Coordinates of C-alpha atoms in Angstrom, one line a residue:
M27 CA 154.3 21.3 91.3
N28 CA 152.8 20.5 94.6
S29 CA 153.9 23.8 96.1
T30 CA 152.3 25.6 93.1
S31 CA 149.0 23.7 93.6
F32 CA 149.2 24.3 97.3
S33 CA 149.7 28.1 96.9
S34 CA 146.9 28.4 94.4
S35 CA 144.5 26.4 96.6
S36 CA 145.5 28.6 99.6
S37 CA 144.9 31.8 97.6
S38 CA 141.5 30.6 96.6
E39 CA 140.7 29.7 100.2
L40 CA 141.8 33.2 101.3
A41 CA 139.8 34.8 98.6
S42 CA 136.7 32.8 99.6
I43 CA 137.2 33.7 103.2
A44 CA 137.6 37.4 102.3
T45 CA 134.5 37.2 100.2
G46 CA 132.6 35.4 103.0
D47 CA 133.7 38.1 105.5
Q48 CA 132.5 40.8 103.1
N49 CA 129.2 39.1 102.6
A50 CA 128.8 38.6 106.3
A51 CA 129.6 42.3 107.0
R52 CA 127.2 43.4 104.2
S53 CA 124.4 41.2 105.6
R54 CA 125.1 42.5 109.1
R55 CA 124.8 46.1 107.8
S56 CA 121.7 45.2 105.9
G57 CA 120.2 43.9 109.1
E58 CA 121.2 47.1 110.9
V59 CA 119.5 49.3 108.1
A60 CA 116.4 47.1 108.2
A61 CA 116.2 47.4 112.0
A62 CA 116.7 51.2 111.8
D63 CA 113.8 51.3 109.3
Q64 CA 111.5 49.4 111.7
S65 CA 112.5 51.4 114.8
R66 CA 112.5 54.9 113.5
R67 CA 111.3 57.5 116.1
W68 CA 110.6 61.2 115.9
H69 CA 113.7 63.3 116.7
D70 CA 114.2 67.0 117.4
V71 CA 110.4 67.6 117.7
F72 CA 111.0 70.9 119.4
W73 CA 112.7 72.3 116.3
L74 CA 110.0 70.9 114.1
G75 CA 107.4 72.8 116.2
I76 CA 109.5 76.0 116.0
F77 CA 109.8 75.8 112.3
V78 CA 106.1 75.2 111.7
I79 CA 105.2 78.1 114.1
H80 CA 107.7 80.3 112.3
L81 CA 106.3 79.2 108.9
V82 CA 102.7 80.0 109.9
G83 CA 103.5 83.3 111.6
L84 CA 105.7 84.6 108.8
G85 CA 103.2 83.4 106.2
F86 CA 100.5 85.5 108.0
L87 CA 102.7 88.6 108.2
L88 CA 103.7 88.2 104.5
G89 CA 100.0 88.1 103.6
V90 CA 99.2 91.1 105.7
F91 CA 101.9 93.3 104.4
G92 CA 101.2 92.3 100.8
L93 CA 97.4 92.8 101.0
N94 CA 97.8 96.1 102.8
R95 CA 99.2 97.7 99.6
F96 CA 97.6 95.5 97.0
E97 CA 95.6 97.6 94.5
K98 CA 94.8 100.2 97.3
E99 CA 97.0 102.1 99.7
N100 CA 96.7 101.1 103.4
R101 CA 93.9 98.6 102.6
L102 CA 94.1 97.0 106.1
N103 CA 94.8 100.3 107.9
I104 CA 98.1 99.1 109.4
D105 CA 100.0 102.4 108.7
K106 CA 98.7 103.7 112.0
Y107 CA 101.0 101.2 113.8
T108 CA 104.1 102.5 111.9
F109 CA 103.5 106.2 112.4
R110 CA 106.6 106.5 114.7
L111 CA 108.8 105.3 111.9
S112 CA 109.9 108.0 109.4
E113 CA 107.5 108.3 106.5
N114 CA 108.6 107.6 102.9
E115 CA 106.9 107.6 99.6
A116 CA 104.4 104.8 99.5
G117 CA 103.5 102.6 96.6
L118 CA 101.5 99.5 95.7
T119 CA 102.4 95.8 96.1
E120 CA 101.8 95.1 92.4
T121 CA 104.3 97.8 91.5
Y122 CA 107.2 95.8 92.8
W123 CA 105.9 92.2 92.7
P124 CA 106.8 91.7 89.0
L125 CA 110.4 92.4 89.8
Y126 CA 110.4 89.5 92.3
A127 CA 108.5 87.4 89.8
A128 CA 111.3 88.0 87.3
A129 CA 113.8 86.9 90.0
G130 CA 111.9 83.7 90.6
G131 CA 111.8 83.1 86.9
V132 CA 115.5 83.7 86.3
G133 CA 116.4 81.5 89.4
T134 CA 114.1 78.7 88.2
V135 CA 115.6 78.8 84.7
L136 CA 119.1 78.7 86.1
G137 CA 118.3 75.8 88.5
W138 CA 116.4 73.7 85.9
S139 CA 119.1 74.4 83.3
W140 CA 121.8 73.1 85.7
L141 CA 119.8 70.0 86.4
L142 CA 119.2 69.4 82.6
L143 CA 122.9 69.9 81.9
L144 CA 124.0 67.8 84.8
G145 CA 125.2 64.9 82.8
S146 CA 127.0 66.7 80.0
Q147 CA 128.1 70.2 81.0
A148 CA 128.1 70.2 84.8
T149 CA 131.9 70.1 85.2
Q150 CA 132.4 72.9 82.8
M151 CA 129.7 75.0 84.6
M152 CA 131.4 74.4 88.0
K153 CA 134.8 75.4 86.6
F154 CA 133.3 78.5 85.0
S155 CA 131.6 79.5 88.3
I156 CA 134.9 79.2 90.2
H157 CA 136.8 81.5 87.9
I158 CA 134.0 84.0 87.1
L159 CA 132.7 84.6 90.6
T160 CA 135.6 86.9 91.7
T161 CA 135.3 89.0 88.6
Y162 CA 131.5 89.2 88.9
L163 CA 131.7 90.3 92.5
A164 CA 134.3 93.0 91.6
V165 CA 132.1 94.3 88.7
I166 CA 129.1 94.6 91.0
S167 CA 131.3 96.4 93.6
V168 CA 132.2 98.9 90.9
L169 CA 128.6 99.4 89.9
C170 CA 127.6 100.0 93.6
F171 CA 130.3 102.6 94.0
W172 CA 129.1 104.2 90.7
A173 CA 125.6 104.3 92.1
E174 CA 127.0 105.9 95.3
Q175 CA 126.1 102.8 97.4
I176 CA 129.3 102.9 99.4
F177 CA 128.4 100.3 102.0
W178 CA 127.4 97.7 99.4
G179 CA 130.4 98.6 97.2
V180 CA 132.7 97.9 100.1
A181 CA 130.8 94.7 101.0
F182 CA 131.1 93.2 97.4
A183 CA 134.7 94.3 97.2
I184 CA 135.5 92.4 100.4
G185 CA 133.6 89.4 99.0
A186 CA 135.6 89.5 95.8
A187 CA 138.9 89.7 97.8
L188 CA 137.9 86.8 100.0
Q189 CA 136.8 84.7 97.1
F190 CA 140.1 85.4 95.3
L191 CA 142.2 84.5 98.3
Y192 CA 140.2 81.3 98.9
V193 CA 140.6 80.1 95.3
I194 CA 144.4 80.8 95.5
S195 CA 144.7 78.9 98.8
V196 CA 142.9 75.8 97.5
I197 CA 144.1 75.8 93.8
D198 CA 146.1 72.6 94.4
R199 CA 143.0 70.8 95.7
L200 CA 140.8 71.6 92.7
P201 CA 141.8 68.6 90.5
F202 CA 140.8 66.1 93.2
T203 CA 137.7 68.1 93.9
M204 CA 136.6 68.1 90.3
L205 CA 137.2 64.3 90.2
V206 CA 134.9 63.7 93.2
L207 CA 132.3 66.0 91.6
Q208 CA 132.5 64.2 88.3
K209 CA 131.8 60.8 90.0
A210 CA 129.0 62.3 92.0
V211 CA 127.4 63.7 88.8
K212 CA 127.8 60.3 87.3
M213 CA 126.0 58.7 90.2
V214 CA 122.9 61.1 90.3
W215 CA 122.6 61.1 86.5
N216 CA 121.9 57.4 86.6
L217 CA 119.1 58.0 89.2
P218 CA 116.4 59.9 87.2
E219 CA 114.0 59.4 90.1
V220 CA 116.0 61.7 92.4
M221 CA 116.2 64.3 89.6
R222 CA 112.4 64.3 89.5
V223 CA 112.3 64.9 93.2
A224 CA 114.5 67.9 92.8
Y225 CA 112.2 69.3 90.1
A226 CA 109.2 68.7 92.3
F227 CA 110.7 70.5 95.3
M228 CA 111.7 73.4 93.1
V229 CA 108.0 73.8 92.3
V230 CA 107.3 73.8 96.1
V231 CA 110.0 76.5 96.6
L232 CA 108.4 78.6 93.9
L233 CA 105.0 78.4 95.6
W234 CA 106.4 79.6 98.9
M235 CA 108.4 82.3 97.1
A236 CA 105.2 83.6 95.5
L237 CA 103.8 84.3 98.9
W238 CA 107.2 85.5 100.2
S239 CA 107.7 88.0 97.3
F240 CA 104.1 89.2 97.7
G241 CA 104.9 90.2 101.3
A242 CA 108.3 91.6 100.4
A243 CA 106.8 93.7 97.7
G244 CA 104.3 95.0 100.2
V245 CA 107.1 96.0 102.6
V246 CA 109.0 97.8 99.8
A247 CA 105.8 99.6 98.9
S248 CA 105.0 100.5 102.5
S249 CA 105.0 104.1 103.9
M250 CA 107.8 103.2 106.4
G251 CA 111.2 104.7 106.1
D252 CA 114.1 102.8 104.8
G253 CA 115.2 101.7 108.3
G254 CA 111.9 100.0 109.0
R255 CA 111.8 98.4 105.6
W256 CA 115.3 97.0 105.9
W257 CA 114.6 95.5 109.3
L258 CA 111.5 93.8 108.1
L259 CA 113.3 92.5 104.9
V260 CA 116.1 91.2 107.1
V261 CA 113.6 89.2 109.2
F262 CA 111.8 87.9 106.0
S263 CA 115.2 87.1 104.4
V264 CA 116.3 85.0 107.5
S265 CA 113.0 83.2 107.2
L266 CA 113.4 82.5 103.5
F267 CA 117.0 81.3 104.1
W268 CA 115.8 78.8 106.8
T269 CA 112.9 77.6 104.8
G270 CA 115.0 77.2 101.7
A271 CA 117.7 75.4 103.6
V272 CA 115.0 73.0 105.1
L273 CA 113.6 72.2 101.6
C274 CA 117.1 71.7 100.2
N275 CA 118.1 69.4 103.1
I276 CA 114.9 67.4 102.6
V277 CA 116.2 66.7 99.1
H278 CA 119.6 66.1 100.6
V279 CA 118.2 63.4 102.8
I280 CA 116.2 61.7 100.0
V281 CA 119.1 61.7 97.5
S282 CA 121.6 60.6 100.2
G283 CA 119.4 57.7 101.2
M284 CA 119.1 56.6 97.5
V285 CA 122.8 56.9 96.7
F286 CA 123.7 55.0 99.8
L287 CA 121.3 52.2 98.9
V288 CA 122.7 52.0 95.4
L289 CA 126.3 51.8 96.6
F290 CA 125.4 49.5 99.4
H291 CA 123.5 47.0 97.3
G292 CA 125.8 47.2 94.3
G293 CA 123.6 49.0 91.7
R294 CA 120.2 50.5 91.3
D295 CA 118.9 47.3 89.6
A296 CA 120.0 45.0 92.4
A297 CA 117.3 42.7 93.7
S298 CA 118.3 43.4 97.3
I299 CA 117.2 47.1 97.2
P300 CA 114.0 47.5 99.2
A301 CA 110.9 48.2 97.2
N302 CA 109.6 51.8 97.1
S303 CA 112.9 53.0 98.6
L304 CA 112.4 56.5 97.1
M305 CA 108.9 56.9 98.7
K306 CA 110.2 55.6 102.0
S307 CA 113.0 58.1 102.0
L308 CA 110.5 60.9 101.2
Q309 CA 108.2 59.7 104.0
Y310 CA 111.0 59.6 106.6
A311 CA 112.3 63.0 105.5
L312 CA 108.8 64.6 105.9
T313 CA 107.9 62.8 109.2
T314 CA 110.3 61.3 111.7
S315 CA 113.4 63.0 110.4
F316 CA 111.8 66.4 109.7
G317 CA 112.7 67.9 113.0
S318 CA 116.3 67.0 112.6
I319 CA 116.4 68.6 109.2
C320 CA 114.9 71.8 110.6
Y321 CA 117.4 71.8 113.4
G322 CA 120.5 71.2 111.2
S323 CA 119.4 73.7 108.6
L324 CA 119.7 76.6 111.0
F325 CA 123.5 76.3 111.6
T326 CA 125.1 73.9 109.2
A327 CA 125.6 76.2 106.2
A328 CA 127.0 79.1 108.2
I329 CA 129.5 76.9 110.1
R330 CA 130.6 75.2 106.9
T331 CA 131.2 78.5 105.2
L332 CA 133.2 79.8 108.2
R333 CA 135.3 76.7 108.2
W334 CA 136.2 76.9 104.5
E335 CA 137.3 80.6 104.9
I336 CA 139.4 79.9 108.1
R337 CA 141.0 76.8 106.5
G338 CA 141.9 78.8 103.4
F339 CA 143.2 81.8 105.4
R340 CA 145.1 79.5 107.8
S341 CA 147.1 77.9 105.0
R342 CA 148.4 81.3 103.7
I343 CA 149.4 82.9 107.0
G344 CA 153.1 81.9 106.9
N345 CA 155.3 82.5 110.0
N346 CA 153.3 85.2 111.7
E347 CA 152.9 83.4 115.0
C348 CA 150.6 85.9 116.7
L349 CA 148.1 85.9 113.8
L350 CA 148.5 82.1 113.5
C351 CA 147.7 81.7 117.2
C352 CA 144.5 83.7 116.8
V353 CA 143.4 81.9 113.7
D354 CA 144.2 78.5 115.3
F355 CA 141.9 79.4 118.3
L356 CA 139.0 80.2 115.9
F357 CA 139.8 77.1 113.9
H358 CA 139.5 74.8 116.9
I359 CA 136.2 76.5 117.9
V360 CA 134.8 75.9 114.4
E361 CA 136.2 72.3 114.3
T362 CA 134.3 71.6 117.6
L363 CA 131.1 73.0 116.1
V364 CA 131.6 71.0 112.9
R365 CA 131.6 67.9 115.1
F366 CA 127.9 68.6 115.9
F367 CA 126.9 70.4 112.7
N368 CA 128.1 68.9 109.5
K369 CA 126.4 67.9 106.2
Y370 CA 127.4 64.3 106.5
A371 CA 124.8 64.0 109.3
Y372 CA 122.0 63.9 106.7
V373 CA 123.3 60.6 105.3
Q374 CA 123.1 59.1 108.8
I375 CA 119.6 60.6 109.2
A376 CA 118.5 59.1 105.9
V377 CA 119.9 55.6 106.6
H378 CA 119.6 55.2 110.3
G379 CA 116.9 57.7 111.3
K380 CA 119.0 59.3 114.2
S381 CA 118.7 62.7 115.7
F382 CA 120.8 65.5 114.0
N383 CA 123.5 65.9 116.7
H384 CA 123.8 62.1 117.1
S385 CA 124.1 61.7 113.3
A386 CA 126.7 64.5 113.0
R387 CA 128.8 63.1 115.9
D388 CA 128.7 59.6 114.6
A389 CA 129.7 60.7 111.1
W390 CA 132.6 62.7 112.3
E391 CA 133.8 60.0 114.7
L392 CA 133.6 57.6 111.7
F393 CA 135.8 59.9 109.7
Q394 CA 138.2 60.4 112.6
S395 CA 138.6 56.7 113.4
T396 CA 139.2 55.7 109.7
G397 CA 141.4 58.7 108.8
V398 CA 138.9 59.7 106.0
E399 CA 138.6 63.1 107.7
A400 CA 141.9 64.0 106.1
L401 CA 140.4 63.3 102.7
V402 CA 137.2 65.2 103.6
A403 CA 139.2 68.2 104.7
Y404 CA 141.2 68.2 101.5
D405 CA 138.1 68.1 99.3
C406 CA 136.5 71.4 98.3
S407 CA 133.4 70.2 96.6
G408 CA 131.0 71.9 99.0
A409 CA 132.8 75.2 98.5
V410 CA 132.7 74.8 94.7
L411 CA 129.0 74.1 94.7
L412 CA 128.4 77.1 97.0
M413 CA 130.3 79.3 94.4
G414 CA 127.9 78.1 91.8
T415 CA 125.0 78.9 94.1
V416 CA 126.3 82.4 94.8
F417 CA 126.9 83.0 91.2
G418 CA 123.4 82.0 90.2
G419 CA 122.1 84.3 93.0
L420 CA 124.2 87.2 91.7
I421 CA 122.8 86.8 88.2
T422 CA 119.3 86.7 89.6
G423 CA 119.8 89.8 91.7
T424 CA 121.5 91.6 88.9
C425 CA 118.5 91.1 86.6
S426 CA 116.0 92.4 89.1
G427 CA 118.4 95.2 90.2
V428 CA 118.9 96.5 86.7
W429 CA 115.1 96.6 86.2
A430 CA 114.7 98.4 89.5
W431 CA 117.5 100.9 88.5
I432 CA 115.7 101.8 85.4
K433 CA 112.4 102.6 87.3
W434 CA 113.2 103.3 91.0
R435 CA 116.8 104.0 91.7
D436 CA 116.3 104.4 95.4
R437 CA 115.0 100.8 95.6
V438 CA 117.7 99.0 93.6
I439 CA 119.8 97.6 96.5
M440 CA 116.7 96.6 98.5
I441 CA 115.2 94.7 95.6
G442 CA 118.5 93.4 94.2
S443 CA 119.7 91.9 97.5
T444 CA 116.4 90.1 98.3
S445 CA 116.2 88.9 94.7
M446 CA 119.7 87.5 95.0
L447 CA 118.6 85.5 98.0
M448 CA 115.7 84.0 96.0
G449 CA 118.1 83.0 93.2
M450 CA 120.5 81.4 95.6
V451 CA 117.7 79.2 97.2
L452 CA 116.5 78.1 93.7
V453 CA 120.0 77.3 92.3
G454 CA 121.1 75.8 95.6
L455 CA 118.2 73.3 95.4
A456 CA 119.8 72.1 92.1
M457 CA 123.3 72.0 93.5
V458 CA 122.3 70.0 96.6
V459 CA 121.6 66.9 94.4
V460 CA 125.3 66.6 93.6
E461 CA 126.4 67.5 97.2
S462 CA 124.2 64.7 98.5
A463 CA 126.0 62.2 96.3
V464 CA 129.4 63.5 97.5
T465 CA 128.5 63.1 101.1
S466 CA 127.2 59.5 100.5
I467 CA 130.3 58.6 98.7
Y468 CA 132.5 59.6 101.6
I469 CA 130.3 57.9 104.2
C470 CA 130.4 54.7 102.2
Y471 CA 134.1 54.9 101.7
A472 CA 134.6 55.4 105.5
E473 CA 132.2 52.5 106.4
D474 CA 133.5 50.0 103.8
P475 CA 135.9 51.1 101.0
L476 CA 135.0 48.0 99.0
L477 CA 131.6 49.6 98.3
I478 CA 133.4 52.2 96.3
H479 CA 135.7 49.7 94.8
R480 CA 132.8 47.6 93.5
W481 CA 131.2 50.7 92.0
D482 CA 134.3 52.2 90.4
A483 CA 137.7 50.6 90.9
E484 CA 139.7 53.4 89.3
F485 CA 138.0 56.0 91.4
F486 CA 138.7 53.9 94.5
N487 CA 142.4 53.7 93.7
Q488 CA 142.5 57.5 93.2
M489 CA 140.8 58.1 96.5
S490 CA 143.0 55.7 98.4
E491 CA 146.2 57.2 96.9
T492 CA 145.0 60.8 97.8
L493 CA 144.2 59.6 101.3
H494 CA 147.6 58.0 101.7
Q495 CA 149.3 61.3 100.6
R496 CA 147.2 63.4 103.0
L497 CA 148.0 61.2 105.9
Q498 CA 151.7 61.3 105.1
Y499 CA 151.5 65.1 104.8
R500 CA 149.8 65.4 108.2
S501 CA 152.3 63.1 109.8
A502 CA 155.3 65.0 108.4
R503 CA 153.7 68.3 109.5
A504 CA 153.1 67.0 113.0
G505 CA 156.7 65.9 113.1
Q506 CA 157.9 69.4 112.1
V507 CA 155.8 71.0 114.7
L508 CA 157.1 68.7 117.4
I509 CA 160.8 69.4 116.4
H510 CA 160.0 73.1 116.3
N511 CA 158.5 73.0 119.8
R512 CA 161.6 71.1 121.1
L513 CA 163.9 73.6 119.7
D514 CA 161.9 76.4 121.3
D515 CA 162.1 74.7 124.6
R516 CA 165.9 74.3 124.3
V517 CA 166.3 77.9 123.4
R518 CA 164.3 79.0 126.5
E519 CA 166.4 76.7 128.7
N520 CA 169.6 78.1 127.3
T521 CA 168.3 81.6 127.8
S522 CA 167.3 81.0 131.4
I523 CA 170.8 79.5 132.1

């Protein structure tokens, strides 16, 4: 009886000590977050200046090219500067502008529909985009060959093959990926204020696209040859990609900050959540952290996509040692770049107000030190969301491309490809809401797993079990590699003897 009472009392003491330690750690982190809010400084100001200069300069060029062909040919008399380029049949800006307006409308409808269906049909939509994307790319490839566009037919065929190989290589990861995405959807669906932010920024993107498409339509209608038009459209497309990525990552920072606060304080209705936290996140994203967002938006998406493809290809190589050596070399280069350019940096930017490289390095070191990097590498949620973004862009580009095919068959690829980019930016702005929740969940799990346990105990158990399995798998694989290397060394020694 005494032993029973002693054990129960000691258990209660241990529980109280653990609770006290958790509360102390939570209060310490609250103090760190509050200190970060008070001491926020401007970071990556150089890239902020480059982005603003680029925005002003490209905006001016877009206006000039659009006005030059608006309601009158060569209104601004700039054709004299392009006389060295091969001449082509000229048109008017308003001839092609409605096609881009249609692309903007289709992309907006797709993006808004995705946000509206986020709570009920998001999982089904993501599953559908995974399985339909390969088929859709193959169909577009066939259509390009039929239209005698050999280059684009080959490009879309390669894209379909890569997409198919990637899905096959990660098919075993999709159940866990869909679980993480479901929990992320659950989180953002309970934060209607961040949904309103996404809608508001979609309107901002549309306003910029109105000017961008005006200039792009002027380029398509210009008297330059196809070579000059394509070079200008490539420059304008890179600008649109960077601008769209910056706007998406502003939403990323805002949503990440809100989700982190909700998980950190134990619910959106907790009394400890700072007042006006959404407006503060918006203020930080548009001021002190804006340069870091501009800097990270240049490289993060390309490096992430390259990393997914190399990981998927690497897992299917087999025993081809020469090819495996080359792929491993590329893999280590990309892994080094990921250390300084990863999407988890935006959570650190939102919470602590650090520079981009500092945030990316801290996030990656946090994952490495806790072992959560094995779980992050196993998760394919970013790739799944990218598939949905690409699928939305393909639908948008197809709609404008079909319209262009009916009226001007020589402009179909030019209009269709640029319209596809517009659709990807608009749909990607909707997808980034869920991606922000995913990144915040992983950062919170790495910093304090009990934050996830308090939010959803079942999900915490599933994440912990998957992490344990991945760490065991890596340990076993490392052991196999070590044994294989020792056997190779013995074979070499015997051969030399």
